[in-house]
GROMACS .gro file of N, CA and C in nm:
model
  396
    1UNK      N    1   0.084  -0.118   0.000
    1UNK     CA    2   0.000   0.000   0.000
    1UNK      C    3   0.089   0.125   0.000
    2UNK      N    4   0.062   0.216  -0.103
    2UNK     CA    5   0.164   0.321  -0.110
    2UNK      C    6   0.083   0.451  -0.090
    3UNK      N    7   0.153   0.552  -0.017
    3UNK     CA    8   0.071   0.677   0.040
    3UNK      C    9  -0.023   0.778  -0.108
    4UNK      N   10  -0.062   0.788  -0.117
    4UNK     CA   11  -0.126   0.883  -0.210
    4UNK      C   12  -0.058   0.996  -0.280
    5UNK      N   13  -0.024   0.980  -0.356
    5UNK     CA   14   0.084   1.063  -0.451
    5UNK      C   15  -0.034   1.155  -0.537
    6UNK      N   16   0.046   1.312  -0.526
    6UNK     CA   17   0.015   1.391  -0.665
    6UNK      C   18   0.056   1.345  -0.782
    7UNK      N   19  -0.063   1.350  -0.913
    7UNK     CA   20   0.018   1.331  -1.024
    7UNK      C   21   0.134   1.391  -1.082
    8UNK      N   22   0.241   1.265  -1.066
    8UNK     CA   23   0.371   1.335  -1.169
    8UNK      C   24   0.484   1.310  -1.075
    9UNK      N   25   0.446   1.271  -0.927
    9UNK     CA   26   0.531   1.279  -0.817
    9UNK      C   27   0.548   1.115  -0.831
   10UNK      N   28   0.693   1.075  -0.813
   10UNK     CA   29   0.801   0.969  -0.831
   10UNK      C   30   0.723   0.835  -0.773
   11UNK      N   31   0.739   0.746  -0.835
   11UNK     CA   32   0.677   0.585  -0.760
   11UNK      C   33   0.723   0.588  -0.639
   12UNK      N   34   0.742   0.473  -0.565
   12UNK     CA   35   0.825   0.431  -0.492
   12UNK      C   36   0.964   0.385  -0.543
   13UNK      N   37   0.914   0.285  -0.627
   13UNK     CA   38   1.042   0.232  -0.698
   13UNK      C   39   1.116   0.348  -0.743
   14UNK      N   40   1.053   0.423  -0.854
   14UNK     CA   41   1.142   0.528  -0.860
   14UNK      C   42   1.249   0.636  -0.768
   15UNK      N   43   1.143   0.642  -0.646
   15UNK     CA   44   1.239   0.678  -0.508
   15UNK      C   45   1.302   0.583  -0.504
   16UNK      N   46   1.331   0.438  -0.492
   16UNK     CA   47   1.401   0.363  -0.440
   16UNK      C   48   1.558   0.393  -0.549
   17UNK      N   49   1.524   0.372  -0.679
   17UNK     CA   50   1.675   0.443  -0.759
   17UNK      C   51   1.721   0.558  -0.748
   18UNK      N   52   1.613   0.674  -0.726
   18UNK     CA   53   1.680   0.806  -0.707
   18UNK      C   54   1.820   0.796  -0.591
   19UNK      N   55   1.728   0.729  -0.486
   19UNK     CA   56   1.806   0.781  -0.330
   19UNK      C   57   1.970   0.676  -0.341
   20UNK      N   58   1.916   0.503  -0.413
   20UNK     CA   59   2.040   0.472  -0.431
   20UNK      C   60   2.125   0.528  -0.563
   21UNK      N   61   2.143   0.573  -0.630
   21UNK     CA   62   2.140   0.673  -0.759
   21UNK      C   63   2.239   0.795  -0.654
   22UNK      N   64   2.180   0.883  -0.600
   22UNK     CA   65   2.191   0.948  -0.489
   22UNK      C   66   2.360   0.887  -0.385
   23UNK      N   67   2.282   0.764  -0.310
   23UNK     CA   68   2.446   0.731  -0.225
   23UNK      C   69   2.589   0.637  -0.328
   24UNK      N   70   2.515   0.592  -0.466
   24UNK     CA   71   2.640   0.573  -0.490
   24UNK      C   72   2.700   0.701  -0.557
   25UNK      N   73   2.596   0.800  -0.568
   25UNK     CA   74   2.734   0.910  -0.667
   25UNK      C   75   2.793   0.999  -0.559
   26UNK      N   76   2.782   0.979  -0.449
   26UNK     CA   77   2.852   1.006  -0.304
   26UNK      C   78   2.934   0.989  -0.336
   27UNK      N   79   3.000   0.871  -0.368
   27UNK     CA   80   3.130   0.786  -0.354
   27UNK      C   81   3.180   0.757  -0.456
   28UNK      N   82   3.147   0.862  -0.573
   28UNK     CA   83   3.200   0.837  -0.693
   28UNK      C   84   3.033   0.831  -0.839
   29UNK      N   85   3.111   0.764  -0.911
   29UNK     CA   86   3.004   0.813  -1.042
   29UNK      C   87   2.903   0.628  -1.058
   30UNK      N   88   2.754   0.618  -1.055
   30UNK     CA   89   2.719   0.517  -1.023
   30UNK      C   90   2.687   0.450  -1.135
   31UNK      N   91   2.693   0.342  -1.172
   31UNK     CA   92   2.733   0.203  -1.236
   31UNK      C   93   2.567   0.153  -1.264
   32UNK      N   94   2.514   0.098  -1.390
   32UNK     CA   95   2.415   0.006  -1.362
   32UNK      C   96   2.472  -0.112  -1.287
   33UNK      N   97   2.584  -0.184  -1.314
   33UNK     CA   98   2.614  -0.298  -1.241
   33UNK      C   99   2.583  -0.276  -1.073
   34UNK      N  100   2.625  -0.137  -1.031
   34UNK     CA  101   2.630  -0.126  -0.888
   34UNK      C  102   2.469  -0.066  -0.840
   35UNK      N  103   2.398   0.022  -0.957
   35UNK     CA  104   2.244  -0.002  -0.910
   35UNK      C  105   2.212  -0.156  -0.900
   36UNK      N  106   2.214  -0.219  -0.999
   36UNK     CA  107   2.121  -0.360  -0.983
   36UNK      C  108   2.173  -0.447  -0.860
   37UNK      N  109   2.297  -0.426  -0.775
   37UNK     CA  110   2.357  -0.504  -0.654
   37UNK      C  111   2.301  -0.464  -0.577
   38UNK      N  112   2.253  -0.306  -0.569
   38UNK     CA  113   2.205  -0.283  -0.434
   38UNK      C  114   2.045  -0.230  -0.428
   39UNK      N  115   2.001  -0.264  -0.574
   39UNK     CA  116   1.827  -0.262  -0.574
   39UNK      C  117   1.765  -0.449  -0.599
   40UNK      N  118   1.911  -0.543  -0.575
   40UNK     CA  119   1.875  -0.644  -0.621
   40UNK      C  120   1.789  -0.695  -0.725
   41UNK      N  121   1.820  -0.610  -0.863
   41UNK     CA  122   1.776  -0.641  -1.014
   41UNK      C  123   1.858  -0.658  -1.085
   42UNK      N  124   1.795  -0.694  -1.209
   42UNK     CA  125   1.905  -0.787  -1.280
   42UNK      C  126   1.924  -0.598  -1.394
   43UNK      N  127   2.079  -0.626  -1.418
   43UNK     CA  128   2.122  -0.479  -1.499
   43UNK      C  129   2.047  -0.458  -1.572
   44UNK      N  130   1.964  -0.499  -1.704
   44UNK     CA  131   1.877  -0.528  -1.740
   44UNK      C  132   1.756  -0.419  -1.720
   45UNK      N  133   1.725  -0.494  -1.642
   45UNK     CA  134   1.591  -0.426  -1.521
   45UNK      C  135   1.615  -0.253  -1.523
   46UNK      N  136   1.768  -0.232  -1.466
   46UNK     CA  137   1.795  -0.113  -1.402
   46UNK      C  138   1.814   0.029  -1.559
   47UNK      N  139   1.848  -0.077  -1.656
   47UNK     CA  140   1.866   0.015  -1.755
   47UNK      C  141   1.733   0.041  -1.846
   48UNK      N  142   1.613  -0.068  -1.810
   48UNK     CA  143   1.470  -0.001  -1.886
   48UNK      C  144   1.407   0.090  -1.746
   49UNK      N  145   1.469   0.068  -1.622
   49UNK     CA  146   1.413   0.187  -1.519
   49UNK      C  147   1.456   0.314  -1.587
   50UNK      N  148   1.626   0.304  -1.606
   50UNK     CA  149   1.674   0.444  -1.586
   50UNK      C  150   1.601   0.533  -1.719
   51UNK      N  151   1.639   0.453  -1.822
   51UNK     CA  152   1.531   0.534  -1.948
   51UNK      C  153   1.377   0.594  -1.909
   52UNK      N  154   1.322   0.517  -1.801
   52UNK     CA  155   1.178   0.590  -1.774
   52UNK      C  156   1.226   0.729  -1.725
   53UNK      N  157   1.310   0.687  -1.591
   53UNK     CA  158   1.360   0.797  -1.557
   53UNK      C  159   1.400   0.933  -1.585
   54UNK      N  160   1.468   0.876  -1.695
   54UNK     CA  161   1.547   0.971  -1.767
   54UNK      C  162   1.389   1.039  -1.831
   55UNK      N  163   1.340   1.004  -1.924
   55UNK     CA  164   1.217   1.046  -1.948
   55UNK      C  165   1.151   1.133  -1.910
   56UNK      N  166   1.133   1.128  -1.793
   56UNK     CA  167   1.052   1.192  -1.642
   56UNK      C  168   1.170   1.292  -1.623
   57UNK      N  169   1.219   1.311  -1.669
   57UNK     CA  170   1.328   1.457  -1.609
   57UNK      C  171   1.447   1.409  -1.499
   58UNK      N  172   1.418   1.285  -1.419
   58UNK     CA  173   1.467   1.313  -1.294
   58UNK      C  174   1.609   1.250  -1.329
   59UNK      N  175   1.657   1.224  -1.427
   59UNK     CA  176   1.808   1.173  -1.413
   59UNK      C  177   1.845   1.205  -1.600
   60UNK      N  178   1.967   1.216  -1.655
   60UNK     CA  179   2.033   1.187  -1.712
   60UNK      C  180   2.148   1.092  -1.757
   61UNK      N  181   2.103   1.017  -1.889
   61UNK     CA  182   2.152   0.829  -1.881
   61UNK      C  183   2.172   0.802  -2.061
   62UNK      N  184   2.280   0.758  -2.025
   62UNK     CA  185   2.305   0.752  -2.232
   62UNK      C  186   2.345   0.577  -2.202
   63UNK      N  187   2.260   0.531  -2.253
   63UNK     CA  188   2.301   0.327  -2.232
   63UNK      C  189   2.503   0.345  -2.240
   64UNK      N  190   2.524   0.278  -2.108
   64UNK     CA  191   2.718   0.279  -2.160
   64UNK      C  192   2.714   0.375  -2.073
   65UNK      N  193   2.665   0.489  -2.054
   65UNK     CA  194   2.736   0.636  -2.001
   65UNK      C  195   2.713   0.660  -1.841
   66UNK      N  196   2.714   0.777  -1.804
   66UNK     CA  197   2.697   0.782  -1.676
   66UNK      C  198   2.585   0.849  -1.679
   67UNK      N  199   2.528   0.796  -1.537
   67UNK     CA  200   2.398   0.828  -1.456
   67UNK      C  201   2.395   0.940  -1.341
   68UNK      N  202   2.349   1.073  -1.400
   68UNK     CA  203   2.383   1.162  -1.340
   68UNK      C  204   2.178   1.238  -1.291
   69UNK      N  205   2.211   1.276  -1.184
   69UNK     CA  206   2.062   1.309  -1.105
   69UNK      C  207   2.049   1.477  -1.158
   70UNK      N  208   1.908   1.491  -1.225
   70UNK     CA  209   1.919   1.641  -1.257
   70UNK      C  210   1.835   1.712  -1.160
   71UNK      N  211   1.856   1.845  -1.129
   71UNK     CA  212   1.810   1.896  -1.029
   71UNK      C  213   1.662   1.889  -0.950
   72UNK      N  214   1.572   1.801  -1.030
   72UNK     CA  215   1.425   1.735  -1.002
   72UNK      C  216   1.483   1.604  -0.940
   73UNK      N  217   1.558   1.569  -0.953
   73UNK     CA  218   1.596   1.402  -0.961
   73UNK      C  219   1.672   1.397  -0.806
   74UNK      N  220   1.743   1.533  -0.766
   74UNK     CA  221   1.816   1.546  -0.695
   74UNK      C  222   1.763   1.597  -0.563
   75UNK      N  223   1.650   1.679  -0.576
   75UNK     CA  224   1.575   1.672  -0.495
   75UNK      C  225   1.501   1.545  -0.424
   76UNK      N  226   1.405   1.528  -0.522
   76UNK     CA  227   1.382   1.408  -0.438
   76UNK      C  228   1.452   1.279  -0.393
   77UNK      N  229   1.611   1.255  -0.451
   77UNK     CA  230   1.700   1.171  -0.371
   77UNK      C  231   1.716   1.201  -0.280
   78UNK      N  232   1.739   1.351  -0.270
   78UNK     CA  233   1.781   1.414  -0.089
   78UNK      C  234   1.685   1.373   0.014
   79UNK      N  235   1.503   1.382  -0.031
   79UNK     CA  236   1.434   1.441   0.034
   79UNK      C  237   1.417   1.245   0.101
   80UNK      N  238   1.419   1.135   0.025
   80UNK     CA  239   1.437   1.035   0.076
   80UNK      C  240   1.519   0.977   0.145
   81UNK      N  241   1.645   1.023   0.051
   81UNK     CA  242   1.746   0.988   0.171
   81UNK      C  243   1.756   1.072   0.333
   82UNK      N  244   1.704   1.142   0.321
   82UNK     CA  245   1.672   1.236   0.433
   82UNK      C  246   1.596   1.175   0.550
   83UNK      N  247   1.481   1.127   0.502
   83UNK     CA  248   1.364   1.044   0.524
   83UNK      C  249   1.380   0.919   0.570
   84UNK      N  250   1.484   0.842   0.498
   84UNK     CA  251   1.528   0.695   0.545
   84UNK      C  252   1.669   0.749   0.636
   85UNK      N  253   1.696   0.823   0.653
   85UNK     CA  254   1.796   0.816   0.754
   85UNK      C  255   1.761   0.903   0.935
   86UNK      N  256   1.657   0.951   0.919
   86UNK     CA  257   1.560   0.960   1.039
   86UNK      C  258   1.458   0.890   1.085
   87UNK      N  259   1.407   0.800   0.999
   87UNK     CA  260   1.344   0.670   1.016
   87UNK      C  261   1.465   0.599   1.108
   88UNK      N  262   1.524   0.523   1.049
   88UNK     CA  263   1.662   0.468   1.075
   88UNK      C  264   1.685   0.499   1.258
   89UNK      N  265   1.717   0.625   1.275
   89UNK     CA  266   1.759   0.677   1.397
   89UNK      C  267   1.621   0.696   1.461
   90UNK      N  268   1.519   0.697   1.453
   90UNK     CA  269   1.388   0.659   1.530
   90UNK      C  270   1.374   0.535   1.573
   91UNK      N  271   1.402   0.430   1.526
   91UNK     CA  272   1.366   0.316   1.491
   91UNK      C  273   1.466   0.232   1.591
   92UNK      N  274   1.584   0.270   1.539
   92UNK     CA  275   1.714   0.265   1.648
   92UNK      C  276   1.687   0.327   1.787
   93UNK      N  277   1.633   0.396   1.796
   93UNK     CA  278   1.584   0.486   1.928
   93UNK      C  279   1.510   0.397   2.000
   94UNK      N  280   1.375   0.346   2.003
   94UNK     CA  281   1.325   0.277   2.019
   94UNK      C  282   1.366   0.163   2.084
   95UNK      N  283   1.474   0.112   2.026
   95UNK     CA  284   1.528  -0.069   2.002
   95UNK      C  285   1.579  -0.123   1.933
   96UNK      N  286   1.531  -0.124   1.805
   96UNK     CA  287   1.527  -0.178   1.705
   96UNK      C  288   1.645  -0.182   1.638
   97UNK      N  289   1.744  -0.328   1.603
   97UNK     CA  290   1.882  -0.315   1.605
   97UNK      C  291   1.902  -0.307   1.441
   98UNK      N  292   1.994  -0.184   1.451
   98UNK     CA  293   2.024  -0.117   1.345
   98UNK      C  294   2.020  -0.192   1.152
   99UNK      N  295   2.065  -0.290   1.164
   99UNK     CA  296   2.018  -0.369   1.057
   99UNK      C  297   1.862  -0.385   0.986
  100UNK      N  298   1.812  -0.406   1.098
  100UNK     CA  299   1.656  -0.427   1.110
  100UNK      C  300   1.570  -0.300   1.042
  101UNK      N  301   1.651  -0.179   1.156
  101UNK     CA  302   1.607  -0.064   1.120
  101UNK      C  303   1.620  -0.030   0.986
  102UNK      N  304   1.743  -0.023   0.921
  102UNK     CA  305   1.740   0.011   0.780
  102UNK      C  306   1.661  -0.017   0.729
  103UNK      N  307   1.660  -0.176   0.699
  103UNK     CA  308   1.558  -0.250   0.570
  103UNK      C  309   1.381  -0.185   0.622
  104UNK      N  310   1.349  -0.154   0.749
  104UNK     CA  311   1.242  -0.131   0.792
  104UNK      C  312   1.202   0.045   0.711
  105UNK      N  313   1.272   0.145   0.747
  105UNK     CA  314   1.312   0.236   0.687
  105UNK      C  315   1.293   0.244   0.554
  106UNK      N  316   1.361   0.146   0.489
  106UNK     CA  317   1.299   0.150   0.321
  106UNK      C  318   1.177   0.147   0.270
  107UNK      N  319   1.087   0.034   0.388
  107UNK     CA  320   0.993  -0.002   0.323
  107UNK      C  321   0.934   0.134   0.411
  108UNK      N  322   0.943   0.208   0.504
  108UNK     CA  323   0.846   0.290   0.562
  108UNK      C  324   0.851   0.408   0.517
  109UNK      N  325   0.929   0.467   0.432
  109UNK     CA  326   0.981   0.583   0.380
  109UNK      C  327   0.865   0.645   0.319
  110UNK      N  328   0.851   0.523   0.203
  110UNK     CA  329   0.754   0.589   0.105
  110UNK      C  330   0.571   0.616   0.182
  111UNK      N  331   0.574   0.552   0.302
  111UNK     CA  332   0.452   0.544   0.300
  111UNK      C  333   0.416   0.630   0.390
  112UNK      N  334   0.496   0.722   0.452
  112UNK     CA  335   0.381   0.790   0.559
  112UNK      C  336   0.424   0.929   0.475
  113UNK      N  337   0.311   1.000   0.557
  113UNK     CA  338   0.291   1.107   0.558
  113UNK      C  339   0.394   1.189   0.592
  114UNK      N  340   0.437   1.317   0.500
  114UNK     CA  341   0.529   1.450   0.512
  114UNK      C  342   0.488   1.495   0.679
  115UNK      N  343   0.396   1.528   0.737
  115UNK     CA  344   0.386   1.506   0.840
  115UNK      C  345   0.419   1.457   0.983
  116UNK      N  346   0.383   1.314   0.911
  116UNK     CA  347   0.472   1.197   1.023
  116UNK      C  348   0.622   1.228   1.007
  117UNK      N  349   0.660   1.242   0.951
  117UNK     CA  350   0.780   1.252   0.903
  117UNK      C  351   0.864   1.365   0.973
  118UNK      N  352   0.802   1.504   0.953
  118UNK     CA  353   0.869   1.635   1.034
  118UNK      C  354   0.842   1.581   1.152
  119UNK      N  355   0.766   1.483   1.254
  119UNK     CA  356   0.709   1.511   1.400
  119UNK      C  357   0.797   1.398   1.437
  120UNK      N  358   0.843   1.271   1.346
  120UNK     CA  359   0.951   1.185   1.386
  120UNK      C  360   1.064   1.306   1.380
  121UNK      N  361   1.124   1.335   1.280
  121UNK     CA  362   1.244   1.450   1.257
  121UNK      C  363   1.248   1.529   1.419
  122UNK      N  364   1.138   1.603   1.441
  122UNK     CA  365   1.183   1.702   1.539
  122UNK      C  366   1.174   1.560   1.686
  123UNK      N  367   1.132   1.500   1.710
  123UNK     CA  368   1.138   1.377   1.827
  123UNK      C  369   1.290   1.335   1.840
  124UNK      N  370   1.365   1.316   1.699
  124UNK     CA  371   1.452   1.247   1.713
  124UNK      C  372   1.584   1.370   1.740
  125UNK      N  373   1.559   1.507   1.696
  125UNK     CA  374   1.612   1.574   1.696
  125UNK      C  375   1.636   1.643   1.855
  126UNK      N  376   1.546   1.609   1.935
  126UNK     CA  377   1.507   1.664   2.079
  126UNK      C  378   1.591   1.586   2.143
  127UNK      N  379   1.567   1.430   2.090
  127UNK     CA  380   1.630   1.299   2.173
  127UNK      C  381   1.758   1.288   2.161
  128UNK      N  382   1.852   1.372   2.019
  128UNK     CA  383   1.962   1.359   2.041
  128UNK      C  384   2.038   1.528   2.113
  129UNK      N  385   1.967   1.632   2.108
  129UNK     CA  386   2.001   1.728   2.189
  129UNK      C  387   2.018   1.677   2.351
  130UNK      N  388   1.873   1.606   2.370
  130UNK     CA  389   1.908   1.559   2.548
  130UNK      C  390   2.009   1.471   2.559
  131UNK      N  391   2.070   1.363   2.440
  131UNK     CA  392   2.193   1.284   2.513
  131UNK      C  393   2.292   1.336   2.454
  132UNK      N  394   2.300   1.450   2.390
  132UNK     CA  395   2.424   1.523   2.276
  132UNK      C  396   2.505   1.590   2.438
   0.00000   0.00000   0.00000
C-alpha cells in the first residue's frame, strides 16, 4: 500500500533508484552494475528503469554512459534519503537493532505522511540534543 501521490510525483520504486542513484554518486560516479547489486535487479531491469527515468526529467543516462541526477531528480533523492535516515535513527531509538532498522526504513519511507515525518524529525532531533 503506497501513500497517495500527486500526479507526476516519483513511484516508490522510482524513489528507491533516485536515493540509491543518490548514495552511490557520493562515492564516486554510479554504475548500472552497482544499481542492480544494491536494488537487487538484474542490470537489465535497471537500464529499462533508468530510461523511464530519464524520461521523467529526474536523471540523465546515455546506455554505456553515466547516470547523473538532474536537479528534479536530486531533490527528491535528498528528500528520501533524508527520510530513510531519520526513520533509521527513530527506529534505532526505540530498540530496534540497526540492521533491522534500515531495511524497515525503506519499506516505511515511502509510505507515511510528510507530516509523520517532520514530527519523527523534530522527536529524534530533541532525543539527540538531550543525550548530545
Amino acid at each position: 500500500m503506497e501513500r497517495s501521490r500527486p500526479a507526476g510525483n516519483p513511484t516508490a520504486r522510482a524513489e528507491d533508484y533516485l536515493e540509491a542513484i543518490y548514495i552511490l554518486s557520493l562515492k564516486g560516479k554510479p554504475r548500472v552494475r552497482e544499481l542492480a547489486r544494491r536494488l537487487c535487479v538484474s542490470p537489465s531491469s535497471v537500464v529499462e528503469f533508468l530510461r523511464r527515468l530519464a524520461e521523467q526529467g529526474y536523471i540523465t543516462y546515455k546506455k554505456g554512459g553515466e547516470i547523473k541526477l538532474t536537479e528534479k531528480g536530486l531533490d527528491v533523492a535528498k528528500r528520501i534519503y533524508e527520510r530513510h535516515q531519520v526513520l533509521t535513527e527513530f527506529l534505532t531509538y526505540i530498540g530496534v537493532p540497526r540492521d533491522i532498522a534500515e531495511i524497515d526504513a525503506c519499506r516505511i519511507e515511502h509510505l507515511l505522511h510528510d507530516e509523520t515525518v517532520e514530527r519523527i524529525t523534530e522527536f529524534v532531533k530533541k532525543l539527540s540534543r538531550e543525550q548530545g
